Short mmCIF file of C-alpha atoms in Angstrom, two decimals:
data_model
loop_
_atom_site.label_atom_id
_atom_site.label_comp_id
_atom_site.label_asym_id
_atom_site.label_seq_id
_atom_site.Cartn_x
_atom_site.Cartn_y
_atom_site.Cartn_z
CA MET A 11 8.83 -4.51 45.27
CA ARG A 12 8.56 -7.59 43.05
CA LEU A 13 6.46 -6.83 39.95
CA ALA A 14 5.82 -9.17 37.04
CA THR A 15 3.17 -9.09 34.31
CA LEU A 16 2.12 -11.99 32.07
CA VAL A 17 -0.15 -11.69 29.04
CA LEU A 18 -2.80 -14.14 27.86
CA VAL A 19 -5.54 -14.05 25.26
CA LEU A 20 -9.07 -15.44 25.46
CA ALA A 21 -9.81 -16.19 21.81
CA THR A 22 -12.85 -16.98 19.68
CA PHE A 23 -10.94 -18.35 16.62
CA PRO A 24 -13.27 -17.12 13.81
CA ALA A 25 -13.41 -18.66 10.36
CA ALA A 26 -11.36 -17.05 7.60
CA ALA A 27 -13.03 -14.27 5.65
CA GLN A 28 -12.14 -12.07 2.69
CA THR A 29 -14.58 -9.21 3.37
CA ALA A 30 -13.24 -6.00 4.85
CA PRO A 31 -13.63 -5.69 8.63
CA ALA A 32 -16.68 -3.70 9.68
CA PRO A 33 -15.68 -0.32 11.14
CA GLY A 34 -16.46 0.42 14.78
CA SER A 35 -17.88 3.62 16.24
CA CYS A 36 -14.95 4.79 18.35
CA THR A 37 -14.19 8.45 18.89
CA LEU A 38 -10.87 9.83 17.69
CA GLY A 39 -8.03 9.49 20.20
CA THR A 40 -6.97 12.53 22.19
CA ALA A 41 -3.74 11.30 23.81
CA THR A 42 -0.60 13.29 23.06
CA ALA A 43 2.97 13.21 24.30
CA VAL A 44 6.13 15.24 23.70
CA ILE A 45 9.48 13.62 22.99
CA ASP A 46 12.13 16.13 23.97
CA ALA A 47 15.25 14.43 25.37
CA GLY A 48 17.43 15.99 22.66
CA ASP A 49 17.41 19.41 20.97
CA VAL A 50 13.99 18.58 19.45
CA ALA A 51 10.55 18.87 21.02
CA ALA A 52 8.02 16.91 18.94
CA ARG A 53 4.39 16.35 19.87
CA VAL A 54 3.05 12.94 18.86
CA MET A 55 -0.53 11.64 18.86
CA ASN A 56 -2.40 8.40 18.21
CA THR A 57 -4.63 9.48 15.32
CA GLY A 58 -2.07 8.66 12.62
CA SER A 59 -1.02 12.31 12.62
CA LEU A 60 2.18 13.78 14.04
CA PHE A 61 2.93 17.25 15.40
CA TYR A 62 -0.40 18.87 14.51
CA GLY A 63 -2.89 18.70 17.36
CA ASN A 64 -6.22 20.26 18.20
CA GLY A 65 -5.12 23.78 17.39
CA TYR A 66 -3.34 25.56 14.57
CA GLN A 67 0.14 25.50 16.03
CA ALA A 68 3.63 24.26 15.24
CA ASP A 69 4.50 21.36 17.51
CA TYR A 70 7.83 20.27 16.02
CA LEU A 71 10.53 22.56 17.39
CA VAL A 72 14.25 22.44 16.63
CA PRO A 73 16.33 23.80 18.22
CA LYS A 74 13.69 23.56 20.91
CA GLN A 75 15.28 26.26 23.08
CA GLU A 76 14.82 28.75 20.25
CA GLY A 77 11.21 27.76 19.53
CA LYS A 78 11.84 27.48 15.78
CA SER A 79 9.78 25.06 13.69
CA PRO A 80 10.78 23.36 10.39
CA ILE A 81 7.68 21.12 10.13
CA PHE A 82 4.01 21.71 10.69
CA LEU A 83 2.39 18.32 10.16
CA ALA A 84 3.05 14.71 9.19
CA SER A 85 0.57 11.89 8.68
CA LEU A 86 0.88 8.13 8.17
CA TRP A 87 -0.44 6.63 4.91
CA ILE A 88 -0.95 2.90 4.28
CA GLY A 89 -2.62 1.37 1.23
CA GLY A 90 -3.01 -2.03 -0.38
CA THR A 91 -5.39 -4.38 -2.14
CA VAL A 92 -7.30 -7.49 -1.05
CA ASN A 93 -8.49 -9.57 -3.99
CA GLY A 94 -8.35 -6.43 -6.11
CA GLU A 95 -10.30 -4.26 -3.65
CA LEU A 96 -8.44 -1.09 -2.63
CA ARG A 97 -8.14 -0.43 1.11
CA VAL A 98 -6.42 2.73 2.37
CA SER A 99 -5.78 4.40 5.71
CA GLY A 100 -4.45 7.91 6.18
CA GLY A 101 -5.37 11.56 5.93
CA THR A 102 -3.75 14.83 5.09
CA TYR A 103 -4.89 17.88 6.96
CA GLY A 104 -7.21 18.95 9.71
CA TYR A 105 -8.44 17.42 12.95
CA PRO A 106 -12.14 16.51 12.43
CA ALA A 107 -13.25 12.90 12.44
CA GLY A 108 -13.19 11.56 8.89
CA ILE A 109 -9.81 13.09 8.09
CA TYR A 110 -7.77 10.63 10.14
CA THR A 111 -8.31 6.89 10.06
CA MET A 112 -6.46 5.55 13.10
CA TRP A 113 -7.98 4.88 16.51
CA PRO A 114 -6.38 3.80 19.79
CA GLY A 115 -5.84 0.18 20.74
CA PRO A 116 -5.62 -3.38 19.42
CA LEU A 117 -7.88 -5.45 17.19
CA GLY A 118 -9.52 -8.65 18.39
CA PRO A 119 -9.60 -12.01 16.61
CA ASP A 120 -12.36 -10.75 14.30
CA ALA A 121 -10.15 -7.81 13.15
CA ARG A 122 -12.37 -5.35 15.02
CA PRO A 123 -11.49 -3.28 18.10
CA VAL A 124 -11.81 -5.23 21.35
CA ASP A 125 -14.76 -2.95 22.12
CA PRO A 126 -15.94 -1.61 18.72
CA ALA A 127 -17.83 1.24 20.37
CA ASP A 128 -15.11 2.38 22.77
CA CYS A 129 -11.38 2.66 22.04
CA ALA A 130 -10.87 5.18 24.86
CA PRO A 131 -9.31 2.71 27.35
CA TYR A 132 -6.30 2.50 25.02
CA ASP A 133 -6.07 6.25 24.44
CA ARG A 134 -2.61 6.58 25.99
CA ILE A 135 0.94 7.18 24.79
CA TYR A 136 3.69 5.75 26.99
CA THR A 137 6.91 7.78 27.18
CA VAL A 138 10.06 6.50 28.89
CA SER A 139 13.67 7.66 28.94
CA ARG A 140 16.98 6.19 29.92
CA ASP A 141 17.02 8.68 32.80
CA ASP A 142 13.71 7.21 34.03
CA VAL A 143 15.33 3.77 34.23
CA ARG A 144 18.41 5.15 35.98
CA THR A 145 16.22 6.92 38.53
CA TYR A 146 14.31 3.70 39.19
CA TYR A 147 17.53 1.77 39.75
CA ARG A 148 18.77 4.46 42.12
CA THR A 149 15.57 5.04 44.10
CA GLY A 150 13.19 2.15 43.39
CA VAL A 151 10.56 4.67 42.22
CA ALA A 152 9.16 4.19 38.71
CA THR A 153 7.32 6.77 36.63
CA PRO A 154 3.74 5.71 35.73
CA ASP A 155 4.74 4.96 32.12
CA LEU A 156 7.80 2.95 33.18
CA ARG A 157 5.67 1.03 35.69
CA ASP A 158 2.81 0.41 33.23
CA TRP A 159 4.90 -0.26 30.11
CA PRO A 160 2.30 -2.12 27.99
CA VAL A 161 4.02 -5.39 27.14
CA HIS A 162 0.51 -6.87 26.94
CA LEU A 163 -0.11 -4.69 23.88
CA GLY A 164 3.21 -5.49 22.23
CA ALA A 165 5.50 -2.78 23.61
CA PRO A 166 9.10 -4.02 23.22
CA VAL A 167 11.07 -5.13 26.27
CA LEU A 168 14.76 -5.88 26.86
CA ASP A 169 14.79 -9.02 28.95
CA GLY A 170 16.65 -8.95 32.26
CA ASP A 171 15.12 -11.77 34.30
CA GLY A 172 15.52 -14.65 31.85
CA ASP A 173 11.83 -14.74 30.90
CA PRO A 174 11.29 -12.90 27.59
CA ALA A 175 7.48 -13.09 27.83
CA ASN A 176 6.91 -11.02 30.97
CA TYR A 177 7.68 -7.50 32.18
CA ASN A 178 9.47 -7.82 35.50
CA LEU A 179 10.89 -4.37 36.17
CA ALA A 180 12.37 -5.30 39.54
CA GLY A 181 13.94 -8.40 38.00
CA GLY A 182 15.86 -6.36 35.42
CA ASP A 183 13.43 -6.05 32.49
CA GLN A 184 13.47 -2.68 30.75
CA PRO A 185 11.49 -0.97 28.01
CA ALA A 186 13.40 -1.14 24.71
CA ILE A 187 14.48 2.50 24.45
CA THR A 188 16.07 3.79 21.25
CA GLY A 189 18.36 6.75 21.82
CA ALA A 190 17.64 8.76 24.95
CA GLN A 191 13.83 8.59 24.98
CA THR A 192 11.06 6.59 23.32
CA ALA A 193 7.31 7.10 23.12
CA TRP A 194 5.18 4.05 22.29
CA TRP A 195 1.55 3.67 21.30
CA LEU A 196 -0.81 1.31 19.49
CA MET A 197 -3.38 2.22 16.82
CA ASN A 198 -5.77 0.40 14.52
CA ASP A 199 -7.59 1.46 11.35
CA VAL A 200 -10.95 -0.22 12.10
CA GLY A 201 -12.16 1.94 14.99
CA GLY A 202 -14.37 4.06 12.73
CA PRO A 203 -15.46 4.53 9.11
CA HIS A 204 -13.14 5.94 6.45
CA THR A 205 -15.66 8.49 5.25
CA ARG A 206 -13.31 10.95 3.56
CA GLN A 207 -11.21 8.23 1.94
CA ALA A 208 -14.26 6.22 0.73
CA THR A 209 -12.38 2.92 1.05
CA PRO A 210 -12.76 0.06 3.53
CA PRO A 211 -10.24 -0.32 6.36
CA LEU A 212 -7.24 -2.56 5.88
CA GLY A 213 -7.71 -4.29 9.23
CA VAL A 214 -4.26 -3.45 10.56
CA GLU A 215 -2.73 -2.67 13.92
CA VAL A 216 0.11 -0.16 13.95
CA ARG A 217 2.62 -0.09 16.79
CA VAL A 218 4.65 3.12 16.88
CA GLU A 219 7.98 3.94 18.50
CA ALA A 220 9.08 7.60 18.33
CA SER A 221 12.56 8.36 19.64
CA THR A 222 14.94 11.22 20.33
CA PHE A 223 18.68 11.21 20.99
CA PRO A 224 20.93 12.92 23.53
CA ALA A 225 21.27 16.66 23.00
CA ASN A 226 25.08 16.47 22.83
CA SER A 227 25.14 13.72 20.18
CA VAL A 228 25.37 14.02 16.39
CA LEU A 229 21.69 12.96 16.28
CA GLY A 230 20.60 15.43 18.93
CA GLU A 231 18.43 17.31 16.40
CA THR A 232 16.97 14.16 14.79
CA THR A 233 13.84 12.14 15.56
CA LEU A 234 13.17 8.52 14.56
CA TYR A 235 9.83 6.74 13.95
CA ARG A 236 9.33 2.99 13.66
CA TYR A 237 5.90 1.83 12.44
CA THR A 238 5.19 -1.89 12.79
CA ILE A 239 2.12 -2.79 10.72
CA THR A 240 0.31 -6.07 11.47
CA ASN A 241 -2.44 -7.59 9.35
CA ARG A 242 -5.18 -8.80 11.72
CA THR A 243 -7.51 -10.09 9.01
CA ALA A 244 -7.70 -13.56 7.46
CA ALA A 245 -6.90 -12.16 4.00
CA THR A 246 -3.56 -11.25 2.43
CA ILE A 247 -2.95 -7.55 1.83
CA ASP A 248 -1.11 -7.25 -1.47
CA SER A 249 0.58 -4.42 -3.38
CA ALA A 250 0.95 -2.58 -0.10
CA TYR A 251 2.71 0.76 0.39
CA ALA A 252 3.46 2.82 3.51
CA GLY A 253 4.53 6.43 3.66
CA LEU A 254 4.40 9.77 5.40
CA TYR A 255 2.73 12.89 4.10
CA ILE A 256 4.44 16.02 5.38
CA ASP A 257 3.72 19.74 5.42
CA GLY A 258 7.19 21.17 5.68
CA ASP A 259 6.64 24.79 6.81
CA LEU A 260 10.34 25.57 7.25
CA GLY A 261 9.96 28.48 9.65
CA ASP A 262 8.21 30.99 7.40
CA ALA A 263 6.11 28.73 5.15
CA SER A 264 5.87 31.21 2.28
CA ASP A 265 9.43 30.88 0.95
CA ASP A 266 10.22 27.15 0.87
CA ARG A 267 11.36 24.72 -1.80
CA VAL A 268 11.42 20.92 -1.93
CA GLY A 269 13.69 18.26 -3.38
CA SER A 270 14.36 14.53 -3.27
CA ASP A 271 17.57 12.61 -2.72
CA THR A 272 17.34 9.09 -4.13
CA THR A 273 20.80 8.14 -2.86
CA ARG A 274 19.82 8.74 0.76
CA GLY A 275 16.13 7.86 0.44
CA MET A 276 14.94 11.30 1.46
CA ALA A 277 12.69 14.20 0.53
CA TYR A 278 13.76 17.53 2.00
CA PHE A 279 12.76 21.15 2.39
CA TYR A 280 15.08 24.12 2.03
CA ASN A 281 14.60 27.85 1.91
CA GLY A 282 14.20 29.74 -1.37
CA ASP A 283 17.01 32.15 -0.40
CA ASN A 284 19.27 32.92 2.53
CA GLN A 285 16.66 34.75 4.62
CA ASP A 286 13.73 32.94 6.21
CA GLY A 287 11.13 35.43 7.37
CA THR A 288 12.24 37.96 9.93
CA GLY A 289 13.71 35.52 12.41
CA GLU A 290 10.85 36.24 14.80
CA GLY A 291 8.46 33.57 16.06
CA THR A 292 9.08 30.19 14.46
CA SER A 293 11.03 31.57 11.45
CA TYR A 294 14.81 31.12 11.26
CA GLY A 295 16.01 34.44 9.81
CA LEU A 296 19.49 34.48 8.25
CA ASN A 297 21.18 31.25 7.07
CA PRO A 298 18.11 29.01 7.42
CA PRO A 299 18.36 25.22 7.88
CA ALA A 300 17.18 22.31 5.75
CA VAL A 301 15.06 19.43 7.06
CA GLY A 302 14.47 15.97 5.62
CA LEU A 303 12.00 13.11 5.74
CA GLN A 304 13.97 9.90 5.23
CA VAL A 305 13.07 6.24 4.78
CA VAL A 306 15.84 4.68 6.87
CA SER A 307 14.54 1.13 6.48
CA GLY A 308 11.56 -0.09 4.50
CA PRO A 309 9.65 -3.37 4.53
CA VAL A 310 10.78 -6.62 2.94
CA GLY A 311 9.68 -5.92 -0.62
CA LEU A 312 8.26 -7.98 -3.42
CA PRO A 313 10.78 -9.06 -6.10
CA ASN A 314 11.53 -6.12 -8.42
CA ASN A 315 14.90 -6.91 -10.06
CA ARG A 316 16.60 -4.09 -8.10
CA ASP A 317 19.30 -3.91 -5.46
CA ASP A 318 17.14 -2.02 -2.98
CA ASP A 319 19.46 -2.18 0.02
CA GLY A 320 22.67 -1.41 -1.89
CA ASP A 321 24.54 -4.57 -0.88
CA GLY A 322 25.27 -5.69 -4.44
CA ALA A 323 22.65 -8.47 -4.51
CA VAL A 324 19.29 -8.31 -6.29
CA ASP A 325 16.07 -9.64 -4.73
CA GLU A 326 17.86 -11.70 -2.09
CA PRO A 327 15.64 -13.19 0.67
CA GLY A 328 14.74 -10.57 3.25
CA GLU A 329 15.91 -7.62 1.16
CA ARG A 330 14.42 -4.43 2.55
CA LEU A 331 13.20 -1.56 0.44
CA ARG A 332 14.16 2.05 0.95
CA MET A 333 12.33 5.08 -0.43
CA THR A 334 10.54 4.10 -3.63
CA ALA A 335 8.68 7.38 -4.29
CA ALA A 336 8.77 11.05 -3.34
CA ALA A 337 5.66 12.84 -4.63
CA LEU A 338 4.92 16.53 -4.78
CA ILE A 339 1.65 17.04 -2.91
CA CYS A 340 1.32 20.80 -2.88
CA LYS A 341 3.15 23.91 -4.08
CA GLY A 342 0.97 26.54 -2.49
CA GLY A 343 1.47 30.04 -3.80
CA ALA A 344 3.06 28.71 -6.99
CA TYR A 345 1.22 26.49 -9.45
CA TYR A 346 -0.08 23.31 -7.85
CA CYS A 347 -1.98 22.65 -4.65
CA ASP A 348 -4.54 19.88 -4.91
CA GLU A 349 -4.09 17.47 -2.05
CA PRO A 350 -5.29 13.86 -2.20
CA MET A 351 -8.29 13.07 -0.03
CA LEU A 352 -9.86 9.93 -1.49
CA GLY A 353 -8.20 6.61 -0.72
CA SER A 354 -7.51 6.09 -4.42
CA GLU A 355 -5.74 9.46 -4.59
CA ILE A 356 -3.60 8.65 -1.54
CA TYR A 357 -2.72 5.27 -3.04
CA PHE A 358 -1.58 6.96 -6.25
CA ALA A 359 0.60 9.35 -4.24
CA LEU A 360 2.14 6.40 -2.37
CA GLN A 361 3.26 5.13 -5.78
CA GLY A 362 4.76 8.51 -6.70
CA LEU A 363 1.89 9.54 -8.98
CA LEU A 364 -0.39 12.55 -9.20
CA LYS A 365 -3.77 12.15 -7.54
CA ASP A 366 -5.38 11.23 -10.88
CA GLY A 367 -2.85 8.45 -11.47
CA THR A 368 -0.79 10.23 -14.11
CA PRO A 369 2.98 10.40 -13.63
CA PHE A 370 5.19 13.32 -12.79
CA ARG A 371 7.53 14.07 -15.69
CA ALA A 372 11.07 15.33 -15.39
CA TYR A 373 11.81 19.05 -15.81
CA GLY A 374 9.69 22.10 -15.44
CA THR A 375 6.93 21.78 -12.90
CA GLY A 376 6.72 18.02 -13.37
CA ILE A 377 2.94 18.39 -13.62
CA GLY A 378 0.61 18.47 -16.62
CA GLN A 379 3.40 17.81 -19.10
CA THR A 380 3.33 15.52 -22.11
CA GLN A 381 7.09 15.45 -22.56
CA GLY A 382 9.87 14.40 -20.24
CA GLU A 383 10.58 11.02 -18.67
CA PRO A 384 8.01 9.75 -16.14
CA THR A 385 9.50 9.73 -12.64
CA ARG A 386 8.53 8.69 -9.12
CA PHE A 387 10.89 11.25 -7.56
CA VAL A 388 10.25 14.98 -7.86
CA PHE A 389 13.11 17.47 -8.12
CA PRO A 390 16.01 15.01 -7.64
CA GLY A 391 18.60 17.46 -9.03
CA ASP A 392 21.17 19.04 -6.73
CA PRO A 393 20.25 22.64 -5.82
CA VAL A 394 23.68 23.16 -4.20
CA THR A 395 25.40 22.84 -7.59
CA ASN A 396 22.36 24.26 -9.41
CA GLN A 397 21.87 20.97 -11.23
CA PRO A 398 18.65 20.32 -13.16
CA TRP A 399 16.02 19.03 -12.34
CA SER A 400 15.63 21.03 -9.11
CA GLU A 401 13.46 23.93 -8.05
CA ARG A 402 16.46 26.20 -8.41
CA ASN A 403 17.04 24.91 -11.95
CA PRO A 404 13.86 23.45 -13.51
CA GLY A 405 15.66 22.41 -16.71
CA PRO A 406 16.31 23.63 -20.24
CA GLY A 407 13.69 26.13 -21.38
CA ALA A 408 11.55 25.65 -18.27
CA PRO A 409 10.55 28.82 -16.41
CA ALA A 410 11.65 29.12 -12.79
CA THR A 411 8.89 29.31 -10.21
CA GLY A 412 8.80 31.21 -6.98
CA ALA A 413 9.27 29.66 -3.57
CA GLY A 414 6.18 29.03 -1.46
CA ASP A 415 4.37 26.58 0.80
CA ARG A 416 5.45 23.00 0.05
CA ARG A 417 4.00 19.60 0.94
CA THR A 418 5.36 16.24 -0.11
CA SER A 419 5.26 12.55 0.73
CA VAL A 420 7.81 9.76 0.89
CA SER A 421 6.82 6.13 0.60
CA THR A 422 8.08 2.58 0.26
CA GLY A 423 6.61 -0.49 -1.43
CA PRO A 424 5.17 -2.64 -2.77
CA PHE A 425 5.16 -5.33 -0.13
CA ARG A 426 2.83 -8.09 1.02
CA LEU A 427 1.17 -8.73 4.40
CA ALA A 428 -0.08 -12.26 4.95
CA PRO A 429 -2.69 -12.86 7.69
CA GLY A 430 -1.07 -12.24 11.05
CA ALA A 431 2.18 -11.00 9.47
CA SER A 432 3.97 -7.77 10.39
CA GLN A 433 6.23 -5.40 8.47
CA SER A 434 8.22 -2.48 9.90
CA VAL A 435 9.10 0.85 8.30
CA VAL A 436 11.55 3.28 9.92
CA PHE A 437 11.47 7.00 9.11
CA ALA A 438 13.79 9.74 10.34
CA ILE A 439 13.55 13.51 10.36
CA PRO A 440 17.14 14.81 10.14
CA TYR A 441 17.96 18.53 10.39
CA GLY A 442 20.98 20.44 9.14
CA ARG A 443 22.08 24.04 9.42
CA GLY A 444 25.19 25.33 7.69
CA ALA A 445 26.83 28.60 6.73
CA ASP A 446 23.98 29.46 4.33
CA TYR A 447 20.76 27.95 3.00
CA LEU A 448 22.54 25.76 0.44
CA ASP A 449 25.28 24.68 2.82
CA SER A 450 22.44 23.54 5.11
CA ILE A 451 21.49 20.97 2.45
CA THR A 452 25.07 19.68 2.45
CA HIS A 453 24.95 19.30 6.24
CA LEU A 454 21.58 17.56 6.00
CA ARG A 455 22.90 15.05 3.46
CA SER A 456 25.88 14.22 5.64
CA LEU A 457 23.60 13.50 8.57
CA ALA A 458 21.24 11.40 6.41
CA SER A 459 24.18 9.30 5.17
CA GLY A 460 25.27 8.78 8.77
CA LEU A 461 21.76 7.65 9.72
CA LEU A 462 21.75 4.96 7.05
CA GLY A 463 25.15 3.74 8.17
CA ALA A 464 24.20 3.77 11.85
CA TYR A 465 21.03 1.82 11.19
CA ALA A 466 22.79 -0.74 9.00
CA SER A 467 25.45 -1.29 11.68
CA GLY A 468 22.86 -1.78 14.43
CA THR A 469 23.92 1.25 16.47
CA LEU A 470 20.36 2.63 16.43
CA GLU A 471 18.97 -0.51 18.08
CA PRO A 472 17.71 -0.23 21.69
CA THR A 473 20.34 -0.90 24.35
CA ARG A 474 20.09 -1.67 28.04
CA VAL A 475 20.59 0.91 30.75
CA GLU A 476 23.23 -0.73 32.90
CA TRP A 477 22.98 -0.52 36.67
CA THR A 478 26.30 -0.17 38.49
CA GLY A 479 24.96 -1.28 41.87
CA ALA A 480 25.10 -4.82 43.22
CA SER A 481 21.62 -5.70 41.90
CA THR A 482 18.47 -4.08 40.67
CA PRO A 483 16.23 -2.73 43.45
CA ASN A 484 14.32 -5.38 45.39
CA ALA A 485 14.95 -8.03 42.74
CA ASP A 486 13.93 -11.45 44.01
CA GLN A 487 15.90 -13.85 41.85
CA ALA A 488 14.37 -16.86 43.65
CA VAL A 489 10.91 -16.19 42.19
CA ARG A 490 10.02 -17.96 38.92
CA LEU A 491 6.80 -17.69 36.92
CA SER A 492 5.95 -19.82 33.89
CA LEU A 493 4.19 -18.59 30.78
CA PRO A 494 0.39 -18.95 30.78
CA ALA A 495 -0.67 -22.26 29.22
CA PRO A 496 -2.47 -22.68 26.97
CA ASN A 497 -2.25 -19.24 25.41
CA PRO A 498 -4.56 -18.28 23.69
CA PHE A 499 -7.08 -20.18 25.84
CA ARG A 500 -10.82 -20.78 25.84
CA GLU A 501 -11.86 -22.32 29.16
CA ARG A 502 -8.91 -22.40 31.52
CA ALA A 503 -5.26 -21.36 31.68
CA THR A 504 -2.63 -21.86 34.37
CA VAL A 505 0.55 -20.09 35.48
CA ARG A 506 3.04 -22.10 37.54
CA TYR A 507 5.15 -20.37 40.18
CA GLU A 508 8.23 -21.30 42.16
CA MET A 509 9.31 -19.34 45.25
CA PRO A 510 10.27 -20.07 48.85
CA ALA A 511 7.36 -21.28 50.96
CA GLY A 512 5.92 -18.45 53.01
CA THR A 513 6.68 -15.77 50.39
CA PRO A 514 3.98 -13.05 50.36
CA MET A 515 2.33 -12.95 46.93
CA ARG A 516 -0.66 -11.18 45.47
CA ALA A 517 -1.76 -12.22 41.96
CA THR A 518 -4.58 -10.42 40.16
CA LEU A 519 -6.24 -10.83 36.76
CA LEU A 520 -6.61 -7.54 34.87
CA ASP A 521 -8.40 -6.75 31.63
CA ALA A 522 -6.84 -4.74 28.82
CA ARG A 523 -8.03 -1.52 30.47
CA GLY A 524 -6.12 -2.37 33.63
CA ARG A 525 -9.29 -3.07 35.64
CA ARG A 526 -9.13 -5.84 38.21
CA ILE A 527 -11.23 -8.84 37.19
CA ALA A 528 -10.29 -11.29 39.91
CA VAL A 529 -7.81 -11.92 42.72
CA LEU A 530 -6.08 -15.23 41.93
CA PHE A 531 -4.01 -15.44 45.11
CA ASP A 532 -3.32 -13.21 48.12
CA GLY A 533 -1.17 -14.36 51.00
CA PRO A 534 1.97 -16.32 51.85
CA THR A 535 2.70 -19.30 49.63
CA ALA A 536 2.16 -22.67 51.33
CA ALA A 537 4.67 -24.61 49.27
CA PRO A 538 7.74 -23.83 47.13
CA ALA A 539 5.73 -24.46 43.95
CA GLY A 540 2.13 -24.11 42.85
CA GLU A 541 -0.09 -22.75 40.13
CA LEU A 542 -2.49 -19.91 39.49
CA VAL A 543 -5.70 -20.81 37.64
CA ILE A 544 -7.48 -18.44 35.25
CA ASP A 545 -11.09 -19.42 34.61
CA GLY A 546 -12.38 -18.22 31.22
CA ALA A 547 -16.04 -18.72 32.09
CA GLY A 548 -17.90 -15.44 31.79
CA LEU A 549 -14.94 -13.58 30.27
CA ALA A 550 -15.26 -11.82 26.92
CA ALA A 551 -12.73 -12.57 24.18
CA GLY A 552 -9.73 -10.28 24.40
CA VAL A 553 -6.38 -9.61 26.07
CA TYR A 554 -5.88 -10.13 29.81
CA ARG A 555 -2.93 -9.70 32.16
CA VAL A 556 -1.83 -11.56 35.26
CA ARG A 557 0.01 -9.21 37.61
CA VAL A 558 2.10 -10.69 40.43
CA VAL A 559 3.56 -8.52 43.20
#
């Protein structure tokens, strides 16, 4: 079957404004998906949170066959200023509305959800694998997510039919799949009020790609997350930071420690000794692993007189940041557990500060001290060699503290988002297990170094699934569709087609929810060329699709 989808936008072109976008009244998204092509099973959701769903359960399992869990929760944080006004999105813990500040779907030209009262039509996470594409090529049968891959919302496509603007599965187009499997979804931070954070929304869309790798590969126990943040307002977002908060429950949460690795751009969790719990349930027992949260690639940063990407040049055009802060959020059961909730507190943490804006200081607890150098990275010393400043060795004269529940954050910034501009941040969660709890850190570091090298060399970029048959199923290479013009449009847009006269064709206009708005053509074509006309009269501003089969 021939299937092609074109995207067009009916726009209102509002005047520029500096005020924060007015929040909508959407309900929190409920869509979830599990990425599990490798030795990891990770539940993702479109609230800005990862792994932690509606119930108190661990939903990040590695190795998945053993049902062990090194992580309980992660959550996206984004903060920046507009003309000096602080705007922050992100939460820490819990599921109720007001904690999370992301809602499903895109923003319209006025930086508000397409329907400010209802984001539910976009409450979907699309998950595709390389095996799904192979099965389609072999049988002609596509999974619903492969068939409906939302190019109209910005989901990435590898072009196969010579037209980079459409999604023509039968013509050779494919979803851009990183590794063995990718989940994709779209969120915005204007769907509802930021009540807990007490700051206005930024007015951003966030496109997310979460990926796993083949079980038999070196990255089989690693997951990768690409966040593409787009400013949909008419104002520049300045002094921006992005990061992930993470509750690291490494099996048994009561005996963990945390550290940071500035060389590899990573915070990590390791066990306080060589025995994690009893080995029952989600605990690991003897010789427990270590798990990291790594900034693999940050945004293009503002000039800072540093060589952020390690290539020997300082502040060159396009230089990308790596991890710029690793903050201690909570040391439950020890001496500090006071998580940020307000937007200002989250913004401080993104900069590697305590929630009151004071710095961590090297040695000891790092907290509440008047001596010691200020630092944006907590516990950067090597616990394997018992180097200070680490939780194993807090420094000269500093008392050691017991292991316990640990929460941290990693972040990158500052950067700038001009109106309509996008910046991408890539995080990874590597996992290492060695001969003992300290050797696990060594294994983790080796994997993290390999991740940086693989990303820099381009080997983590999406690649095509090649079909070994004569052609892709039912591909009709004689059919050509032009891009909609004009696009965006106000009154009328056209799509030109070329195909043999007498070719059966059905063309329909769909809204962003996938509902049919109009049938543009249905029947055999009368001539080898013609055009489809889209009439904008009576249509609301927003995103529409033309589907041709």
